[in-house]
Short mmCIF file of C-alpha atoms in Angstrom, two decimals:
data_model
loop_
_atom_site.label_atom_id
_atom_site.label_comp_id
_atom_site.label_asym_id
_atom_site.label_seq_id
_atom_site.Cartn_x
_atom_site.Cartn_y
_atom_site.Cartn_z
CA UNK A 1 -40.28 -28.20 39.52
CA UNK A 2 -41.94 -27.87 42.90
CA UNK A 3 -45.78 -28.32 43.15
CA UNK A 4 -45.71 -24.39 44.24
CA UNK A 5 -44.19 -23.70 40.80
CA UNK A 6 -45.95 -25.70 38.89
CA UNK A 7 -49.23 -24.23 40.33
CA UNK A 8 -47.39 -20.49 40.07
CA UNK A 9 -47.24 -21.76 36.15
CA UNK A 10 -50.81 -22.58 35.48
CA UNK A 11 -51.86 -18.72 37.31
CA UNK A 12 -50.38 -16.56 34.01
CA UNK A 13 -52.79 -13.47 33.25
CA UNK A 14 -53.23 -13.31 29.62
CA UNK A 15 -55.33 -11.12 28.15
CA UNK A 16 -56.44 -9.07 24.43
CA UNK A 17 -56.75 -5.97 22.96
CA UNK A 18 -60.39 -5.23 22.90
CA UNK A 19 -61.38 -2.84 19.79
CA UNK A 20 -65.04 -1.46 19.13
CA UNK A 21 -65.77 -4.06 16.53
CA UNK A 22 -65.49 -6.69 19.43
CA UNK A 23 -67.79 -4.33 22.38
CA UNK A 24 -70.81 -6.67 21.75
CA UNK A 25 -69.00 -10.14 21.65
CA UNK A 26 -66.79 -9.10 24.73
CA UNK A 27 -69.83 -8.86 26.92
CA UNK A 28 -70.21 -12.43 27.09
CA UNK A 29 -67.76 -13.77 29.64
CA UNK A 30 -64.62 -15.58 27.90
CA UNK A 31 -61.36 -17.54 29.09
CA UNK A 32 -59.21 -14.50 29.50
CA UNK A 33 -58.18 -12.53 32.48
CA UNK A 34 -58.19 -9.09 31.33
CA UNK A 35 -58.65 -6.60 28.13
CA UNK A 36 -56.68 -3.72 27.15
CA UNK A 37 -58.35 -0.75 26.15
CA UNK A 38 -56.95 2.84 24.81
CA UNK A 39 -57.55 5.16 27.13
CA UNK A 40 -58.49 7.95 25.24
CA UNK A 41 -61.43 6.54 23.91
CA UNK A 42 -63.14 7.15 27.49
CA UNK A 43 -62.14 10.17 27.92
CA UNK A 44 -65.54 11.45 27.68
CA UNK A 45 -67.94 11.59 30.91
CA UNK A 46 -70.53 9.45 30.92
CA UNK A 47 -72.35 8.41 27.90
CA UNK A 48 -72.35 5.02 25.46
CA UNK A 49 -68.38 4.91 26.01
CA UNK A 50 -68.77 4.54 29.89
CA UNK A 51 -71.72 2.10 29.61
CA UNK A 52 -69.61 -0.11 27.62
CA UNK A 53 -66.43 0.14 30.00
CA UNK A 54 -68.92 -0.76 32.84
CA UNK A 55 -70.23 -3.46 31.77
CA UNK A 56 -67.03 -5.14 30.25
CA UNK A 57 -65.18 -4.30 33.59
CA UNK A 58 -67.77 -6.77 35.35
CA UNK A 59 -66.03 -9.46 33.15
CA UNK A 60 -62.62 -8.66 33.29
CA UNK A 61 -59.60 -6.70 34.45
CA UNK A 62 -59.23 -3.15 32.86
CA UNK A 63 -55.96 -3.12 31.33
CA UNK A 64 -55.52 1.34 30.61
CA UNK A 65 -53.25 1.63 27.68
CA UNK A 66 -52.72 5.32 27.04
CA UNK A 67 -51.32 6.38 23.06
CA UNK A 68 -51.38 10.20 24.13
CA UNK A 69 -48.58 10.76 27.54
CA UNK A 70 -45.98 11.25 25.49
CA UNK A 71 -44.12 10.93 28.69
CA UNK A 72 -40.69 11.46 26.07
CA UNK A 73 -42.08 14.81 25.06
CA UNK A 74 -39.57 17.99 26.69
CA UNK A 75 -42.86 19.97 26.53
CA UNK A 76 -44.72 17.64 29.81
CA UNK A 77 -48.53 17.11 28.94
CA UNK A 78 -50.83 19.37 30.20
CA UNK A 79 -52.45 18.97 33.42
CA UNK A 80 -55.91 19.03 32.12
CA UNK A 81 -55.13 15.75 29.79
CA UNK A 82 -53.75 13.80 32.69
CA UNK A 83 -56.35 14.57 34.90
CA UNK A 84 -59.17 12.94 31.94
CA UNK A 85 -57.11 9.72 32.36
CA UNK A 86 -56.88 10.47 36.40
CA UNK A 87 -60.40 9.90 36.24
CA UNK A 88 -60.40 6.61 34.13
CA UNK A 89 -57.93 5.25 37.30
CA UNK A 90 -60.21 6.43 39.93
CA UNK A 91 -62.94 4.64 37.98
CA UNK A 92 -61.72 1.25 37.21
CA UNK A 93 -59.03 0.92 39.59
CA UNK A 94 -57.16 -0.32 36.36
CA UNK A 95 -55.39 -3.50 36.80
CA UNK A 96 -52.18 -2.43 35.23
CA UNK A 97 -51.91 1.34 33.65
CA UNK A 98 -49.85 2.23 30.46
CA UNK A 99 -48.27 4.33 28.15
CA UNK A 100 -44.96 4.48 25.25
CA UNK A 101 -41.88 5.96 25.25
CA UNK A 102 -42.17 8.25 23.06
CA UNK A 103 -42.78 12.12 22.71
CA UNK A 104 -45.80 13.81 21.57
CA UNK A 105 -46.33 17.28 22.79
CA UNK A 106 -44.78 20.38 21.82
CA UNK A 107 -46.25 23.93 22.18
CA UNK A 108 -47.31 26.47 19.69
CA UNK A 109 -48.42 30.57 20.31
CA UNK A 110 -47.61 28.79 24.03
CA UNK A 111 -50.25 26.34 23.70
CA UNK A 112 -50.18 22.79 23.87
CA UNK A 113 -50.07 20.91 20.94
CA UNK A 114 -50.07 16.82 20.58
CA UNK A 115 -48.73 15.24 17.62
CA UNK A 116 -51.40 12.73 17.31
CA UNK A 117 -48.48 10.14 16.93
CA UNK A 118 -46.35 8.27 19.59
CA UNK A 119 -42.77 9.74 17.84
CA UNK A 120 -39.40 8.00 18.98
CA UNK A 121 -37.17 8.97 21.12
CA UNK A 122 -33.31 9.55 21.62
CA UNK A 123 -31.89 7.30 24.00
CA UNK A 124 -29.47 9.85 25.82
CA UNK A 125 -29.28 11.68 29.04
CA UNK A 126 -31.50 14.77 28.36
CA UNK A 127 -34.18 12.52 27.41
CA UNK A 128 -34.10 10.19 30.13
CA UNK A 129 -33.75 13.51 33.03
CA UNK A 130 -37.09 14.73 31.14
CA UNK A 131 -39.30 11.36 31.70
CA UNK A 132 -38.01 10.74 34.92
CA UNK A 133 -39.84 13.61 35.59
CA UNK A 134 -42.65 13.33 33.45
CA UNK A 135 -43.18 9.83 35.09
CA UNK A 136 -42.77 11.09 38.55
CA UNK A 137 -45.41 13.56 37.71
CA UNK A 138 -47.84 10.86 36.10
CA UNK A 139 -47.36 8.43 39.14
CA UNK A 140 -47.60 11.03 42.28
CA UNK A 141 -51.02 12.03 40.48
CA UNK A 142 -52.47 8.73 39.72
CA UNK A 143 -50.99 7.26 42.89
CA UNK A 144 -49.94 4.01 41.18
CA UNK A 145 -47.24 2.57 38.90
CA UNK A 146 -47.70 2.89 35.74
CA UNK A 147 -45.61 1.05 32.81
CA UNK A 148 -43.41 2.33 29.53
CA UNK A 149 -43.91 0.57 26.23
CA UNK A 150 -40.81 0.47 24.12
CA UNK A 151 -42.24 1.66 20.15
CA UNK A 152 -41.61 0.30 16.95
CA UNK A 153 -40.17 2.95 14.70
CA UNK A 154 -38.97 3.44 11.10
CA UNK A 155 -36.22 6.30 11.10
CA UNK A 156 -32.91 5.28 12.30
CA UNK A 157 -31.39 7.55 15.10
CA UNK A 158 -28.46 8.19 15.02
CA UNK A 159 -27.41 10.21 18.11
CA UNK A 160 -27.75 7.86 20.78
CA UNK A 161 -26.05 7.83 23.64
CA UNK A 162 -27.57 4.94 26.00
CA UNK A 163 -28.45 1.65 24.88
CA UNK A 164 -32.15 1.05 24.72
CA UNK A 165 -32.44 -1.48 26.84
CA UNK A 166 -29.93 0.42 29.45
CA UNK A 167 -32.48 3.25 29.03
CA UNK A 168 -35.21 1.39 30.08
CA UNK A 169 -33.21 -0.06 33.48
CA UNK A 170 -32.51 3.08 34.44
CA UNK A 171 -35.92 4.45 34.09
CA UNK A 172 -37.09 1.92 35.84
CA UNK A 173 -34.33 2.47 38.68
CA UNK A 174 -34.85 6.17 39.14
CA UNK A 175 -38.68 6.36 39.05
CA UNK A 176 -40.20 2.73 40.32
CA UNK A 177 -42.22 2.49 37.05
CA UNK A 178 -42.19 -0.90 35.10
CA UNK A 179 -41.94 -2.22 31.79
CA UNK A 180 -44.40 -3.30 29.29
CA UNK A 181 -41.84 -5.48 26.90
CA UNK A 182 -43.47 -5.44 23.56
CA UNK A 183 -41.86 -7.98 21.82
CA UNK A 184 -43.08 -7.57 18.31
CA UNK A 185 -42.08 -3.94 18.35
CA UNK A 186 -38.65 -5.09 18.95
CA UNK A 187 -38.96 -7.40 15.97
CA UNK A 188 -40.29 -4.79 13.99
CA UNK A 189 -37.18 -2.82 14.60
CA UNK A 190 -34.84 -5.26 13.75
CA UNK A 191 -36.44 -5.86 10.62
CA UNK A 192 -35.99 -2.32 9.41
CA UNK A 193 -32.73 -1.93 10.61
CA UNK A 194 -31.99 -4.99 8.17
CA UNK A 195 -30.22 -6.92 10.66
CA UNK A 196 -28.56 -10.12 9.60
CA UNK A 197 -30.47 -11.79 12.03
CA UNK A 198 -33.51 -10.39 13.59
CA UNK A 199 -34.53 -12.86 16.37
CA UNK A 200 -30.76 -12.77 17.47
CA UNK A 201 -31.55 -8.95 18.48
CA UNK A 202 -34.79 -9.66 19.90
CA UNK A 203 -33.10 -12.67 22.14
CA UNK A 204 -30.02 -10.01 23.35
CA UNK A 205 -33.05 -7.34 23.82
CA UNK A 206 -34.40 -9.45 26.32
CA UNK A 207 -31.29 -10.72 27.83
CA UNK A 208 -29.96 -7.00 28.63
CA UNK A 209 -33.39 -6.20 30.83
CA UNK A 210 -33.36 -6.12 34.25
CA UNK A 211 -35.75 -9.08 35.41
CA UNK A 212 -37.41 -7.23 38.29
CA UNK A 213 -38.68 -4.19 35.49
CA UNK A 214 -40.80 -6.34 32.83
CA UNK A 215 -44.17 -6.45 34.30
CA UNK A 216 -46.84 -7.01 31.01
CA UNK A 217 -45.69 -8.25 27.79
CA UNK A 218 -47.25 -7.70 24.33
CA UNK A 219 -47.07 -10.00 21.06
CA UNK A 220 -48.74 -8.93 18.12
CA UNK A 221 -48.12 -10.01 14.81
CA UNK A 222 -48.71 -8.45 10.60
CA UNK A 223 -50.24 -10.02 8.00
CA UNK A 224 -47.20 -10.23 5.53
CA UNK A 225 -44.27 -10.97 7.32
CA UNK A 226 -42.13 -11.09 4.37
CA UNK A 227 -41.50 -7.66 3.62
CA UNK A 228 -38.71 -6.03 3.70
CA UNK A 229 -39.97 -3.14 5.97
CA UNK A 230 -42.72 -4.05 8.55
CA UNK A 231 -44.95 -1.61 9.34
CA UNK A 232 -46.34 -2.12 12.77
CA UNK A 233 -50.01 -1.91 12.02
CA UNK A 234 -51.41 -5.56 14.17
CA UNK A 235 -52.64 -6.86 11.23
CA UNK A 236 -51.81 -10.55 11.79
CA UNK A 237 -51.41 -13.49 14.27
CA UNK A 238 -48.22 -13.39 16.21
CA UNK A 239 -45.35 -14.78 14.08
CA UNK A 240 -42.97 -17.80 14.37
CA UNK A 241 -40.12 -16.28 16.09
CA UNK A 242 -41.99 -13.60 18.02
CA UNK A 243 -43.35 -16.97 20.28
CA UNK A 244 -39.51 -18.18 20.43
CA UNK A 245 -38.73 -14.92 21.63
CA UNK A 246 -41.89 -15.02 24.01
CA UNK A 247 -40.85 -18.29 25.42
CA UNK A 248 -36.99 -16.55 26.39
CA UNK A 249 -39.24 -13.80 28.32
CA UNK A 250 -40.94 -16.07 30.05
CA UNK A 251 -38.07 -18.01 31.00
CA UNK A 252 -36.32 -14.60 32.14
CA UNK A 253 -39.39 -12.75 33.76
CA UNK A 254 -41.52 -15.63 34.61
CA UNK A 255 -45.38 -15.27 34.57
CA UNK A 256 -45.39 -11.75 33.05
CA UNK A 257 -49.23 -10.88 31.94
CA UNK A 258 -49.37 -11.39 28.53
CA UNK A 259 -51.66 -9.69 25.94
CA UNK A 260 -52.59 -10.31 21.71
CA UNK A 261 -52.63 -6.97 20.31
CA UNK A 262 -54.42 -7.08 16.89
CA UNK A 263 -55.74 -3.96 15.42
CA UNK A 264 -56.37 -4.23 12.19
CA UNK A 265 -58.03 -6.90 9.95
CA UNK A 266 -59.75 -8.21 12.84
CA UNK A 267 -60.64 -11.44 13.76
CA UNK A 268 -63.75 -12.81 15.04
CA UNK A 269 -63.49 -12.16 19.31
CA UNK A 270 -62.99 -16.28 19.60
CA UNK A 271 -59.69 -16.21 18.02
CA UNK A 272 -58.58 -13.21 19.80
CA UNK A 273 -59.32 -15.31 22.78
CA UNK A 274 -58.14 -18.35 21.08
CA UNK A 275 -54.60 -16.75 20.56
CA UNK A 276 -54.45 -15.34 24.29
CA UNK A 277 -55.54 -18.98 25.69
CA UNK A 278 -52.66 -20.24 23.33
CA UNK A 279 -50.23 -17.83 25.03
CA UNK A 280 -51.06 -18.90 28.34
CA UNK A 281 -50.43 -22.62 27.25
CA UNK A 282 -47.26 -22.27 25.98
CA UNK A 283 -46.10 -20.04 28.71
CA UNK A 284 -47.24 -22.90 30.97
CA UNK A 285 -45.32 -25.14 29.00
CA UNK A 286 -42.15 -23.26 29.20
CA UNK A 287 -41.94 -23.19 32.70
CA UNK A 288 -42.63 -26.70 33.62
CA UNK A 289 -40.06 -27.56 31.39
CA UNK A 290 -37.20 -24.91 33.20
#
């Protein structure tokens, strides 16, 4: 390895999640590069939300993370919810922007209705014509790339047409958005499906993605990993073969910002940090030793 790319290395973004219960801890500056925050929770103008944003955005990058797009959804969101996020962007001039695949709005009376859930997806052609455009939409009106989460989800589908991960490259392709590679989710999925060997699907879900799409990746772990069916609630620290499968996406997409989602049963804001200083350490590692 070349000085260069052993300095190149050492420069991985890592970041966290940050949740209310952390606002007050976050505000004293820590060893991460950015924090993610959901969107929708600022949607409000001005007030304690803002002052909060404000003042943690003169520590850090401002990772958006939307959970309301729906950028699946055949009904498109309206224009009066993308503009509220518009606004965020114009703000912050986030450091990445992002959402999931997945659908949430419909219409009812012809109004808009959201589902208040991020609901899966088929993987076919219809789909994938409707978020081209959705995401062609998003990105003309925030004037920036944004990036498409791939969900965790506990209903098997059974009319797809396009493999997931072929989905995703040819999203990617046709609209110049990215990826945000959530590796748990993909863990979680294999789980459920009962697969005879989860971190074997996780490893060929990797493999299959075109390198130049993956720009943020997320690990995130649950508390009780030895369940049959994992729901994907970010109750726990990131598990055993989530970090084997973290160190074949780093060896595939190089220094990819990394974030710790944890959501529930929250630990103190030091081991949130702890965790994301970990990442960075063994991403390090990885790629001195390719």
């Amino acid at each position: 390895m070349s000085n260069y790319e052993a300095m190149e290395a050492k420069m991985i973004e890592v970041g966290v999640g940050l949740r209310s219960e952390h606002y007050q801890a976050a505000m004293t500056p820590a060893s991460i590069d950015f924090v993610e925050v959901h969107a929708e929770n600022f949607f409000a103008k001005g007030g304690a939300a803002q002052d909060i944003l404000k003042a943690v955005s003169e520590h850090y990058e401002i990772s958006l993370h939307g959970t309301s797009l729906g950028l699946g959804s055949f009904h498109p969101p309206p224009l009066s919810h993308l503009q509220k996020m518009k606004r965020l962007v114009d703000d912050y001039s986030p450091y990445l922007i992002s959402d999931h695949a997945c659908f949430s709005w419909s219409k009812e009376h012809n109004s808009p209705v959201h589902a208040g859930d991020l609901l899966p997806i088929l993987f076919n052609t219809e789909t994938l014509e409707v978020m081209i455009k959705n995401i062609n939409r998003v990105q003309d009106l925030f004037g920036q790339q944004i990036l498409l989460e791939n969900i965790s989800s506990y209903i098997p589908m059974h009319d797809d047409t396009i493999p997931e991960t072929e989905f995703f490259n040819l999203l990617c392709q046709s609209t110049g958005c990215g990826m945000l590679l959530d590796i748990h989710n993909v863990q979680v999925n294999a789980v459920n499906r009962h697969s005879k060997d989860p971190l074997n699907d996780v490893l060929t879900f990797v493999s299959e993605l075109e390198t130049a799409h993956v720009k943020q990746l997320h690990l995130a772990g649950i508390a009780d990993t030895s369940q049959d069916m994992w729901i994907d609630d970010h109750s726990g620290p990131v598990s055993s073969d989530t970090w084997v499968a973290y160190a074949a996406a780093i060896k595939r997409f190089g220094s990819t910002p990394t974030l710790i989602e944890w959501d529930s049963k929250l630990p103190q804001w030091s081991r949130l940090v702890d965790e994301a200083i970990s990442a960075a350490s063994y991403a390090t590692k990885v790629l001195e030793n390719e």
